XYZ file of N, CA and C in Angstrom:
843
model
N -0.327 -34.296 75.335
C -0.848 -34.256 73.963
C 0.298 -33.987 72.994
N 0.451 -34.803 71.989
C 1.526 -34.632 71.028
C 1.171 -33.575 70.002
N 2.128 -32.711 69.713
C 1.909 -31.678 68.708
C 2.005 -32.276 67.317
N 1.326 -31.625 66.349
C 1.467 -32.035 64.962
C 2.857 -31.616 64.507
N 3.672 -32.550 63.993
C 5.034 -32.194 63.595
C 5.037 -31.082 62.556
N 5.902 -30.073 62.723
C 5.979 -29.016 61.711
C 6.548 -29.559 60.409
N 6.202 -28.909 59.308
C 6.730 -29.312 58.013
C 8.204 -28.905 57.947
N 9.119 -29.845 57.674
C 10.534 -29.484 57.572
C 10.763 -28.393 56.536
N 11.689 -27.500 56.845
C 11.924 -26.346 55.977
C 12.411 -26.750 54.588
N 13.022 -27.939 54.485
C 13.547 -28.352 53.180
C 12.454 -28.819 52.221
N 11.238 -29.027 52.728
C 10.140 -29.420 51.845
C 9.571 -28.178 51.171
N 9.579 -28.175 49.871
C 9.004 -27.087 49.088
C 7.497 -27.331 48.983
N 6.728 -26.631 49.836
C 5.289 -26.877 49.893
C 4.595 -26.545 48.577
N 5.039 -25.482 47.923
C 4.398 -25.114 46.661
C 4.653 -26.171 45.596
N 5.867 -26.706 45.572
C 6.173 -27.759 44.605
C 5.381 -29.019 44.923
N 5.238 -29.326 46.230
C 4.473 -30.506 46.633
C 3.006 -30.358 46.252
N 2.446 -29.165 46.481
C 1.041 -28.937 46.121
C 0.843 -28.974 44.607
N 1.824 -28.464 43.872
C 1.734 -28.524 42.417
C 1.715 -29.967 41.936
N 2.535 -30.796 42.581
C 2.565 -32.226 42.248
C 1.234 -32.884 42.587
N 0.673 -32.522 43.755
C -0.626 -33.074 44.145
C -1.712 -32.652 43.163
N -1.687 -31.371 42.781
C -2.706 -30.871 41.861
C -2.665 -31.632 40.543
N -1.458 -31.896 40.056
C -1.316 -32.670 38.818
C -1.861 -34.083 38.995
N -1.611 -34.663 40.182
C -2.103 -36.025 40.427
C -3.622 -36.060 40.413
N -4.252 -35.127 41.141
C -5.716 -35.124 41.209
C -6.351 -34.770 39.865
N -5.604 -34.015 39.044
C -6.124 -33.629 37.725
C -5.920 -34.715 36.681
N -5.041 -35.676 36.968
C -4.650 -36.644 35.953
C -5.730 -37.676 35.645
N -6.547 -37.969 36.613
C -7.617 -38.941 36.394
C -8.950 -38.240 36.296
N -9.942 -38.832 36.908
C -11.264 -38.209 37.022
C -11.840 -38.659 38.358
N -11.550 -37.871 39.397
C -11.946 -38.252 40.749
C -13.445 -38.500 40.851
N -14.239 -37.837 39.998
C -15.694 -37.982 40.073
C -16.141 -39.427 39.927
N -15.384 -40.238 39.171
C -15.756 -41.644 38.986
C -15.802 -42.359 40.334
N -14.843 -42.040 41.201
C -14.830 -42.594 42.552
C -15.667 -41.738 43.492
N -15.545 -40.416 43.352
C -16.192 -39.499 44.284
C -17.697 -39.657 44.371
N -18.356 -39.889 43.239
C -19.814 -39.999 43.275
C -20.287 -41.193 44.095
N -19.442 -42.221 44.221
C -19.838 -43.378 45.019
C -19.861 -43.053 46.517
N -19.246 -41.924 46.902
C -19.136 -41.533 48.306
C -20.235 -40.553 48.735
N -21.242 -40.347 47.884
C -22.258 -39.325 48.152
C -22.918 -39.477 49.522
N -23.146 -40.697 49.947
C -23.823 -40.919 51.225
C -23.057 -40.294 52.394
N -21.734 -40.190 52.258
C -20.937 -39.587 53.327
C -21.265 -38.104 53.462
N -21.415 -37.411 52.340
C -21.789 -36.002 52.385
C -23.158 -35.793 53.006
N -24.108 -36.662 52.669
C -25.452 -36.547 53.230
C -25.436 -36.800 54.740
N -24.691 -37.812 55.153
C -24.608 -38.130 56.581
C -23.945 -36.998 57.353
N -22.897 -36.403 56.772
C -22.205 -35.301 57.435
C -23.109 -34.083 57.563
N -23.901 -33.813 56.519
C -24.827 -32.681 56.569
C -25.817 -32.826 57.718
N -26.256 -34.048 57.971
C -27.155 -34.289 59.093
C -26.417 -34.186 60.430
N -25.195 -34.684 60.450
C -24.429 -34.679 61.699
C -24.179 -33.268 62.206
N -23.942 -32.335 61.285
C -23.685 -30.957 61.723
C -24.945 -30.099 61.688
N -26.095 -30.750 61.458
C -27.405 -30.104 61.603
C -27.519 -28.823 60.787
N -27.284 -28.938 59.474
C -27.360 -27.773 58.595
C -28.770 -27.199 58.567
N -28.829 -25.871 58.508
C -30.115 -25.166 58.509
C -30.267 -24.332 57.237
N -31.517 -24.105 56.864
C -31.845 -23.293 55.691
C -31.219 -21.906 55.828
N -30.616 -21.421 54.752
C -29.984 -20.102 54.646
C -28.647 -19.973 55.381
N -28.166 -21.030 56.005
C -26.834 -20.930 56.598
C -25.789 -20.809 55.487
N -24.745 -20.033 55.781
C -23.638 -19.852 54.841
C -22.651 -21.004 55.054
N -22.450 -21.801 54.006
C -21.626 -23.007 54.124
C -20.481 -22.945 53.122
N -19.275 -23.243 53.597
C -18.104 -23.351 52.738
C -17.665 -24.808 52.686
N -17.551 -25.357 51.480
C -17.021 -26.701 51.284
C -15.573 -26.566 50.831
N -14.635 -27.050 51.651
C -13.199 -26.919 51.388
C -12.687 -28.204 50.736
N -11.905 -28.034 49.654
C -11.412 -29.186 48.894
C -12.585 -30.091 48.528
N -13.546 -29.494 47.844
C -14.863 -30.111 47.636
C -14.872 -31.241 46.619
N -13.810 -31.376 45.820
C -13.841 -32.398 44.785
C -14.982 -32.137 43.817
N -15.731 -33.169 43.490
C -16.851 -32.994 42.563
C -18.165 -32.695 43.286
N -18.087 -32.322 44.569
C -19.217 -31.667 45.206
C -20.176 -32.493 46.020
N -19.764 -33.612 46.597
C -20.700 -34.417 47.375
C -21.287 -33.654 48.554
N -20.424 -33.076 49.399
C -20.918 -32.323 50.551
C -21.558 -31.015 50.107
N -21.044 -30.443 49.028
C -21.635 -29.230 48.454
C -23.108 -29.449 48.137
N -23.399 -30.528 47.407
C -24.779 -30.816 47.021
C -25.638 -31.134 48.238
N -25.084 -31.864 49.197
C -25.846 -32.195 50.404
C -26.269 -30.930 51.138
N -25.362 -29.958 51.224
C -25.691 -28.700 51.898
C -26.701 -27.884 51.099
N -26.519 -27.832 49.785
C -27.444 -27.068 48.946
C -28.845 -27.668 48.973
N -28.946 -28.983 49.060
C -30.252 -29.635 49.145
C -30.982 -29.265 50.426
N -30.255 -28.813 51.420
C -30.853 -28.414 52.698
C -31.061 -26.905 52.784
N -31.003 -26.232 51.632
C -31.333 -24.815 51.582
C -30.220 -23.887 52.003
N -28.998 -24.400 52.112
C -27.879 -23.558 52.535
C -27.347 -22.722 51.368
N -26.699 -21.621 51.702
C -26.027 -20.779 50.722
C -24.578 -21.265 50.640
N -24.280 -22.042 49.615
C -23.042 -22.817 49.586
C -22.006 -22.204 48.649
N -20.772 -22.140 49.142
C -19.609 -21.826 48.318
C -18.746 -23.080 48.279
N -18.484 -23.578 47.080
C -17.738 -24.823 46.887
C -16.358 -24.494 46.336
N -15.300 -24.984 47.002
C -13.939 -24.649 46.589
C -13.091 -25.903 46.381
N -12.138 -25.780 45.473
C -11.131 -26.817 45.261
C -10.017 -26.166 44.462
N -8.806 -26.748 44.494
C -7.731 -26.176 43.677
C -7.613 -26.850 42.325
N -8.538 -27.774 42.021
C -8.602 -28.397 40.698
C -9.878 -27.912 40.020
N -9.729 -27.031 39.052
C -10.893 -26.384 38.437
C -11.799 -27.392 37.725
N -11.212 -28.457 37.166
C -12.026 -29.446 36.452
C -13.023 -30.115 37.390
N -12.624 -30.340 38.638
C -13.541 -30.939 39.603
C -14.676 -29.977 39.946
N -14.359 -28.692 40.066
C -15.418 -27.707 40.322
C -16.411 -27.668 39.160
N -15.905 -27.802 37.943
C -16.794 -27.825 36.775
C -17.768 -28.992 36.863
N -17.281 -30.137 37.320
C -18.153 -31.302 37.469
C -19.185 -31.073 38.574
N -18.751 -30.456 39.657
C -19.692 -30.120 40.721
C -20.762 -29.159 40.232
N -20.351 -28.193 39.414
C -21.304 -27.219 38.874
C -22.329 -27.894 37.969
N -21.878 -28.875 37.188
C -22.811 -29.607 36.329
C -23.840 -30.367 37.171
N -23.380 -30.957 38.257
C -24.297 -31.700 39.129
C -25.300 -30.752 39.789
N -24.816 -29.597 40.235
C -25.711 -28.627 40.868
C -26.745 -28.105 39.878
N -26.302 -27.846 38.658
C -27.210 -27.347 37.628
C -28.291 -28.377 37.313
N -27.898 -29.652 37.277
C -28.868 -30.712 36.975
C -29.961 -30.780 38.029
N -29.641 -30.399 39.274
C -30.629 -30.430 40.353
C -31.242 -29.060 40.624
N -30.877 -28.075 39.769
C -31.375 -26.703 39.911
C -31.062 -26.138 41.298
N -29.822 -26.360 41.733
C -29.350 -25.853 43.014
C -28.407 -24.680 42.778
N -28.553 -23.618 43.567
C -27.685 -22.456 43.442
C -26.466 -22.634 44.331
N -25.290 -22.671 43.704
C -24.029 -22.841 44.418
C -22.995 -21.922 43.790
N -22.160 -21.316 44.625
C -21.042 -20.518 44.132
C -19.801 -21.401 44.086
N -19.181 -21.515 42.923
C -17.974 -22.339 42.774
C -16.764 -21.427 42.612
N -15.742 -21.642 43.463
C -14.567 -20.772 43.480
C -13.301 -21.616 43.594
N -12.376 -21.449 42.664
C -11.094 -22.148 42.763
C -10.298 -21.557 43.918
N -9.842 -22.408 44.829
C -9.142 -21.919 46.019
C -8.294 -23.015 46.627
N -7.175 -22.604 47.216
C -6.270 -23.479 47.940
C -6.748 -23.559 49.387
N -6.865 -24.765 49.933
C -7.334 -24.935 51.310
C -6.441 -24.232 52.320
N -5.190 -23.994 51.952
C -4.259 -23.336 52.866
C -4.244 -21.817 52.695
N -4.997 -21.317 51.703
C -5.064 -19.859 51.457
C -6.474 -19.502 50.996
N -7.433 -19.668 51.863
C -8.826 -19.441 51.481
C -9.081 -17.943 51.257
N -9.650 -17.571 50.110
C -9.822 -16.149 49.763
C -11.108 -15.546 50.326
N -11.313 -15.708 51.631
C -12.536 -15.216 52.264
C -12.181 -14.495 53.561
N -13.038 -13.556 53.927
C -12.810 -12.772 55.137
C -13.033 -13.618 56.387
N -12.477 -13.176 57.487
C -12.668 -13.855 58.767
C -14.154 -13.981 59.088
N -14.561 -15.138 59.578
C -15.936 -15.330 60.034
C -16.989 -15.240 58.959
N -16.627 -15.557 57.706
C -17.573 -15.407 56.588
C -18.653 -16.474 56.545
N -18.440 -17.599 57.234
C -19.350 -18.737 57.081
C -19.848 -19.251 58.427
N -21.082 -19.747 58.404
C -21.662 -20.372 59.588
C -21.112 -21.780 59.788
N -20.867 -22.466 58.663
C -20.398 -23.849 58.704
C -19.318 -24.038 57.642
N -18.234 -24.710 58.019
C -17.171 -25.071 57.086
C -17.091 -26.595 57.065
N -17.174 -27.183 55.864
C -17.240 -28.640 55.761
C -16.175 -29.158 54.795
N -15.863 -30.434 54.908
C -14.959 -31.090 53.968
C -15.111 -32.599 54.100
N -15.280 -33.280 52.978
C -15.333 -34.747 52.990
C -14.147 -35.287 52.198
N -13.227 -35.913 52.912
C -12.051 -36.540 52.300
C -11.318 -35.564 51.382
N -11.244 -34.301 51.812
C -10.626 -33.279 50.976
C -9.493 -32.542 51.664
N -9.833 -31.751 52.681
C -8.815 -30.926 53.341
C -7.725 -31.788 53.971
N -8.024 -33.024 54.288
C -7.037 -33.919 54.893
C -5.812 -34.117 53.999
N -5.943 -33.839 52.688
C -4.821 -34.019 51.775
C -3.973 -32.755 51.617
N -4.325 -31.668 52.283
C -3.484 -30.471 52.251
C -2.150 -30.794 52.926
N -1.015 -30.434 52.331
C 0.281 -30.807 52.909
C 0.542 -30.196 54.288
N 0.194 -28.926 54.457
C 0.444 -28.234 55.721
C -0.820 -28.317 56.577
N -0.879 -29.311 57.435
C -2.084 -29.567 58.219
C -2.449 -28.384 59.110
N -1.466 -27.827 59.793
C -1.735 -26.731 60.717
C -2.275 -25.510 59.983
N -1.718 -25.216 58.818
C -2.169 -24.060 58.046
C -3.602 -24.259 57.539
N -3.896 -25.447 57.042
C -5.245 -25.721 56.540
C -6.272 -25.625 57.659
N -5.948 -26.183 58.818
C -6.868 -26.104 59.957
C -7.073 -24.664 60.384
N -5.982 -23.893 60.406
C -6.069 -22.483 60.791
C -6.985 -21.705 59.859
N -6.925 -22.012 58.568
C -7.784 -21.332 57.600
C -9.253 -21.705 57.802
N -9.536 -22.965 58.088
C -10.916 -23.373 58.344
C -11.466 -22.640 59.577
N -10.642 -22.542 60.602
C -11.053 -21.838 61.823
C -11.289 -20.361 61.523
N -10.380 -19.758 60.777
C -10.448 -18.315 60.509
C -11.734 -17.907 59.801
N -12.144 -18.683 58.784
C -13.303 -18.265 57.988
C -14.634 -18.692 58.618
N -14.578 -19.472 59.695
C -15.796 -19.891 60.400
C -16.116 -18.876 61.490
N -17.353 -18.441 61.573
C -17.728 -17.434 62.577
C -17.669 -18.029 63.986
N -17.452 -17.204 64.996
C -17.539 -17.690 66.376
C -18.895 -18.340 66.639
N -18.890 -19.506 67.230
C -20.124 -20.234 67.470
C -20.567 -21.097 66.303
N -19.855 -21.003 65.171
C -20.176 -21.821 64.002
C -19.615 -23.226 64.134
N -19.793 -24.016 63.080
C -19.343 -25.409 63.114
C -18.364 -25.712 61.979
N -17.456 -26.611 62.269
C -16.546 -27.167 61.275
C -16.814 -28.670 61.250
N -17.160 -29.196 60.097
C -17.547 -30.611 60.003
C -16.737 -31.288 58.907
N -16.231 -32.470 59.215
C -15.369 -33.180 58.265
C -15.631 -34.676 58.301
N -15.312 -35.316 57.191
C -15.212 -36.774 57.130
C -13.794 -37.074 56.665
N -13.013 -37.763 57.505
C -11.609 -38.031 57.211
C -11.315 -39.524 57.373
N -10.600 -40.096 56.409
C -10.194 -41.494 56.517
C -9.266 -41.688 57.712
N -9.415 -42.802 58.406
C -8.582 -43.082 59.573
C -7.287 -43.797 59.156
N -6.255 -43.720 59.993
C -4.980 -44.371 59.648
C -5.087 -45.883 59.489
N -5.956 -46.522 60.284
C -6.024 -47.983 60.279
C -7.142 -48.544 59.406
N -7.951 -47.673 58.812
C -9.000 -48.139 57.912
C -8.423 -48.503 56.553
N -9.283 -48.958 55.661
C -8.806 -49.447 54.368
C -8.046 -48.379 53.583
N -8.609 -47.169 53.451
C -7.926 -46.141 52.666
C -6.611 -45.751 53.323
N -6.599 -45.677 54.658
C -5.345 -45.423 55.354
C -4.304 -46.477 55.026
N -4.727 -47.736 55.001
C -3.805 -48.833 54.668
C -3.373 -48.764 53.199
N -4.294 -48.363 52.319
C -3.944 -48.247 50.908
C -2.851 -47.205 50.711
N -2.964 -46.072 51.413
C -1.948 -45.042 51.271
C -0.631 -45.460 51.920
N -0.690 -46.314 52.935
C 0.545 -46.863 53.491
C 1.255 -47.734 52.454
N 0.476 -48.516 51.716
C 1.047 -49.345 50.657
C 1.684 -48.459 49.585
N 0.976 -47.427 49.155
C 1.525 -46.517 48.152
C 2.819 -45.889 48.647
N 2.826 -45.512 49.942
C 4.004 -44.876 50.513
C 5.211 -45.793 50.575
N 4.979 -47.098 50.715
C 6.107 -48.026 50.719
C 6.741 -48.139 49.337
N 5.927 -48.000 48.300
C 6.449 -48.101 46.939
C 6.966 -46.764 46.419
N 6.327 -45.674 46.829
C 6.767 -44.326 46.452
C 6.784 -43.473 47.718
N 7.877 -43.497 48.475
C 7.928 -42.777 49.752
C 7.687 -41.282 49.578
N 6.865 -40.673 50.448
C 6.656 -39.231 50.415
C 7.900 -38.507 50.910
N 7.977 -37.177 50.766
C 9.140 -36.439 51.277
C 9.307 -36.677 52.775
N 10.536 -36.860 53.250
C 10.761 -37.067 54.688
C 10.156 -35.929 55.508
N 9.373 -36.301 56.517
C 8.768 -35.292 57.382
C 7.370 -34.864 56.978
N 6.917 -35.279 55.788
C 5.562 -34.917 55.354
C 4.536 -35.632 56.229
N 3.504 -34.906 56.646
C 2.476 -35.489 57.495
C 1.498 -36.305 56.656
N 1.156 -37.521 57.080
C 0.233 -38.349 56.296
C -1.188 -37.785 56.348
N -1.928 -37.822 55.241
C -3.313 -37.327 55.245
C -4.183 -37.991 56.299
N -3.953 -39.281 56.543
C -4.811 -40.014 57.479
C -4.657 -39.557 58.918
N -3.663 -38.707 59.212
C -3.549 -38.151 60.560
C -4.806 -37.378 60.935
N -5.497 -36.822 59.931
C -6.743 -36.094 60.176
C -7.863 -37.027 60.644
N -7.666 -38.323 60.516
C -8.644 -39.288 61.006
C -8.389 -39.718 62.428
N -7.518 -39.013 63.133
C -7.218 -39.294 64.540
C -7.729 -38.144 65.401
N -8.532 -38.449 66.421
C -9.053 -37.382 67.266
C -7.931 -36.655 67.995
N -6.850 -37.372 68.333
C -5.722 -36.723 69.000
C -5.139 -35.615 68.125
N -5.012 -35.878 66.832
C -4.513 -34.856 65.912
C -5.490 -33.696 65.820
N -6.771 -33.997 65.758
C -7.779 -32.938 65.673
C -7.773 -32.062 66.916
N -7.547 -32.656 68.074
C -7.463 -31.880 69.311
C -6.312 -30.886 69.230
N -5.200 -31.315 68.635
C -4.056 -30.419 68.492
C -4.361 -29.311 67.488
N -4.952 -29.683 66.362
C -5.203 -28.718 65.290
C -6.298 -27.715 65.630
N -7.352 -28.173 66.343
C -8.536 -27.327 66.541
C -8.854 -27.036 68.008
N -8.216 -27.774 68.926
C -8.643 -27.727 70.322
C -8.680 -26.357 70.940
N -7.689 -25.515 70.696
C -7.645 -24.197 71.330
C -8.761 -23.272 70.845
N -9.324 -23.574 69.692
C -10.360 -22.709 69.112
C -11.740 -23.355 69.139
N -11.889 -24.453 69.893
C -13.153 -25.193 69.891
C -13.750 -25.272 71.290
N -15.074 -25.193 71.349
C -15.759 -25.479 72.605
C -16.081 -26.959 72.711
N -16.147 -27.638 71.561
C -16.349 -29.091 71.572
C -15.861 -29.702 70.272
N -15.379 -30.928 70.368
C -14.996 -31.716 69.196
C -15.644 -33.088 69.363
N -16.613 -33.375 68.503
C -17.296 -34.666 68.543
C -16.815 -35.487 67.357
N -16.166 -36.602 67.628
C -15.616 -37.465 66.576
C -16.264 -38.837 66.668
N -16.941 -39.236 65.605
C -17.690 -40.493 65.588
C -17.154 -41.410 64.495
N -16.678 -42.594 64.835
C -16.228 -43.535 63.794
C -17.407 -43.983 62.924
N -17.207 -43.953 61.616
C -18.208 -44.419 60.657
C -17.546 -45.395 59.693
N -18.362 -46.056 58.912
C -17.845 -47.022 57.947
C -18.485 -46.783 56.583
N -17.641 -46.699 55.558
C -18.130 -46.673 54.180
C -17.671 -47.958 53.507
N -18.544 -48.563 52.711
C -18.191 -49.809 52.033
C -17.973 -49.577 50.540
N -16.760 -49.840 50.099
C -16.461 -49.822 48.665
C -17.013 -51.099 48.045
N -17.699 -50.956 46.922
C -18.359 -52.093 46.279
C -17.924 -52.170 44.813
N -17.199 -53.249 44.493
C -16.716 -53.472 43.125
C -16.878 -54.949 42.767
N -16.686 -55.281 41.497
C -16.855 -56.672 41.075
C -15.826 -57.576 41.742
N -14.615 -57.063 41.882
C -13.511 -57.866 42.400
C -12.390 -56.928 42.813
N -11.370 -57.482 43.449
C -10.199 -56.676 43.797
C -9.529 -56.141 42.533
N -9.491 -56.962 41.494
C -8.892 -56.533 40.224
C -9.676 -55.378 39.618
N -11.010 -55.439 39.715
C -11.852 -54.363 39.201
C -11.590 -53.065 39.965
N -11.481 -53.150 41.286
C -11.176 -51.974 42.101
C -9.872 -51.324 41.638
N -8.829 -52.128 41.478
C -7.530 -51.586 41.083
C -7.610 -50.975 39.691
N -8.327 -51.608 38.784
C -8.476 -51.080 37.428
C -9.136 -49.702 37.460
N -10.182 -49.553 38.251
C -10.861 -48.260 38.353
C -9.945 -47.214 38.972
N -9.279 -47.567 40.066
C -8.464 -46.581 40.785
C -7.207 -46.201 40.000
N -6.582 -47.150 39.302
C -5.369 -46.793 38.559
C -5.714 -46.039 37.278
N -6.980 -46.049 36.884
C -7.419 -45.306 35.701
C -7.926 -43.917 36.058
N -8.651 -43.807 37.185
C -9.374 -42.573 37.472
C -8.952 -41.847 38.755
N -8.404 -42.557 39.740
C -8.079 -41.935 41.026
C -6.634 -41.440 40.971
N -6.466 -40.118 40.869
C -5.185 -39.501 40.577
C -3.977 -40.037 41.320
N -3.987 -40.088 42.673
C -2.796 -40.556 43.397
C -2.400 -41.983 43.049
N -3.384 -42.863 42.853
C -3.074 -44.245 42.492
C -2.590 -44.309 41.045
N -3.234 -43.568 40.177
C -2.818 -43.537 38.771
C -1.374 -43.074 38.652
N -1.023 -41.980 39.339
C 0.336 -41.442 39.272
C 1.350 -42.413 39.862
N 0.959 -43.121 40.914
C 1.863 -44.092 41.524
C 2.222 -45.188 40.523
N 1.236 -45.735 39.855
C 1.499 -46.782 38.872
C 2.348 -46.244 37.720
N 2.082 -45.021 37.292
C 2.837 -44.451 36.174
C 4.294 -44.195 36.541
N 4.555 -43.903 37.812
C 5.909 -43.551 38.241
C 6.803 -44.768 38.429
N 6.208 -45.946 38.533
C 6.977 -47.156 38.812
C 7.379 -47.886 37.524
N 8.427 -48.667 37.628
C 8.816 -49.537 36.521
C 7.744 -50.613 36.348
N 7.730 -51.314 35.231
C 6.752 -52.411 35.073
C 6.816 -53.415 36.218
N 8.030 -53.721 36.667
C 8.168 -54.662 37.779
C 7.623 -54.058 39.068
N 7.930 -52.776 39.288
C 7.430 -52.099 40.476
C 5.917 -51.994 40.480
N 5.331 -51.737 39.307
C 3.879 -51.663 39.198
C 3.238 -53.003 39.527
N 3.861 -54.087 39.092
C 3.340 -55.419 39.408
C 3.400 -55.697 40.906
N 4.468 -55.252 41.551
C 4.594 -55.443 42.992
C 3.557 -54.617 43.739
N 3.332 -53.373 43.286
C 2.305 -52.532 43.906
C 0.932 -53.173 43.754
N 0.624 -53.654 42.568
C -0.665 -54.299 42.334
C -0.846 -55.510 43.244
N 0.206 -56.296 43.396
C 0.128 -57.487 44.250
C -0.139 -57.092 45.704
N 0.512 -56.030 46.174
C 0.298 -55.581 47.553
C -1.118 -55.055 47.758
N -1.628 -54.305 46.775
C -2.996 -53.801 46.877
C -4.005 -54.943 46.833
N -3.775 -55.907 45.956
C -4.660 -57.071 45.890
C -4.702 -57.805 47.225
N -3.560 -57.903 47.867
C -3.478 -58.612 49.150
C -4.350 -57.902 50.199
N -4.245 -56.575 50.278
C -5.034 -55.824 51.258
C -6.521 -55.917 50.932
N -6.869 -55.752 49.665
C -8.266 -55.809 49.257
C -8.893 -57.162 49.581
N -8.192 -58.223 49.263
C -8.741 -59.559 49.514
C -8.800 -59.889 51.000
N -7.853 -59.374 51.763
C -7.886 -59.579 53.208
C -9.101 -58.894 53.833
N -9.475 -57.724 53.301
C -10.535 -56.928 53.913
C -11.902 -57.143 53.272
N -11.956 -57.945 52.231
C -13.219 -58.199 51.544
C -14.194 -58.934 52.471
N -15.353 -58.352 52.697
C -16.341 -58.988 53.579
C -17.537 -59.521 52.790
N -17.408 -59.575 51.455
C -18.490 -60.090 50.632
C -18.668 -61.580 50.862
N -19.905 -62.012 50.833
C -20.188 -63.447 50.931
C -21.239 -63.815 49.897
N -21.105 -64.974 49.360
C -22.058 -65.421 48.344
C -23.354 -65.886 48.997
N -24.447 -65.617 48.319
C -25.737 -66.097 48.768
C -26.464 -66.739 47.609
N -27.672 -67.175 47.848
C -28.452 -67.814 46.789
C -28.672 -66.813 45.658
N -28.273 -67.201 44.481
C -28.476 -66.332 43.329
C -27.499 -65.178 43.255
N -26.450 -65.169 44.112
C -25.494 -64.077 44.110
C -24.105 -64.622 43.807
N -23.343 -63.840 43.083
C -21.980 -64.253 42.782
C -21.021 -63.472 43.678
N -19.823 -63.961 43.787
C -18.818 -63.281 44.594
C -18.553 -61.884 44.043
N -18.239 -60.970 44.941
C -17.900 -59.608 44.543
C -16.961 -59.045 45.598
N -16.660 -57.765 45.491
C -15.791 -57.115 46.453
C -16.600 -56.108 47.273
N -16.589 -56.266 48.578
C -17.188 -55.299 49.498
C -16.151 -55.049 50.592
N -15.564 -53.870 50.585
C -14.482 -53.561 51.526
C -14.894 -52.402 52.425
N -15.073 -52.652 53.730
C -15.391 -51.569 54.663
C -14.161 -50.680 54.870
N -14.380 -49.374 54.874
C -13.291 -48.431 55.113
C -13.726 -47.449 56.197
N -13.039 -47.484 57.321
C -13.402 -46.619 58.442
C -13.031 -45.168 58.153
N -13.920 -44.271 58.553
C -13.595 -42.842 58.537
C -14.119 -42.212 59.815
N -13.617 -41.036 60.113
C -14.042 -40.317 61.307
C -14.938 -39.156 60.880
N -16.134 -39.130 61.429
C -17.077 -38.032 61.202
C -16.884 -37.029 62.346
N -16.524 -35.804 62.017
C -16.142 -34.817 63.031
C -17.036 -33.600 62.954
N -17.518 -33.153 64.102
C -18.249 -31.904 64.200
C -17.608 -31.078 65.315
N -17.054 -29.933 64.933
C -16.359 -29.046 65.859
C -17.175 -27.770 66.010
N -17.406 -27.368 67.244
C -18.064 -26.088 67.511
C -16.985 -25.065 67.826
N -16.960 -23.996 67.062
C -15.912 -22.983 67.215
C -16.227 -22.042 68.367
N -15.189 -21.661 69.109
C -15.361 -20.680 70.184
C -15.824 -19.349 69.615
């Protein structure tokens, strides 16, 4: 079993996280995040949430998994290091008259006592923490013995994994930084959680992005999805055009939309993710 590579000492993790926080704050993730709601609902069922269970949502974004857990009667604490996203989650919870505790927190430094929660969840969130081992350790620490850790993580070979590979070719990450999509590999999860788990169940799932066209997808993501927005802003006009061309190529290659009677062409891109349910020792 291969170990998760340690973060090189020359990488300033605090500076990297500060850069990430600025990226996620620069757009409005909720524009994209709300389209992923079905993933939170599916994950809530996969980990069999029960009424009154204490649930922590790590790197919750605008609260998809948070709301799914609260709808099932759980006592939910929703965390993220971007306060604006928590505010959006709070607005959604208030609209549904759901009681949720919202707390600004870093996934690598969770401000909770050991074993505070029955279930720890994350949908496309904790996977972006720079220090994978530290983030996993924190999820394990705050989950009670016999509790569950449940995640939805994009896979390396799925569409989002490929999109981040494209971004990385145009704006290379710091040497030695672990890619977020590593969390979509069961082998990596075995390394991160195996010693503290009685079982790790990883099920491949598919989410379909639905937009008018590849151009429409890019317009939405470069306007609202922080990492893509920052990538375009950091490049020269020529570099931005090259990035757009590469993204268009991937989107059109993976588009599975087909025209039917009375239907016009559109963009439907399947993106594989791994649904994970871990039972803690």
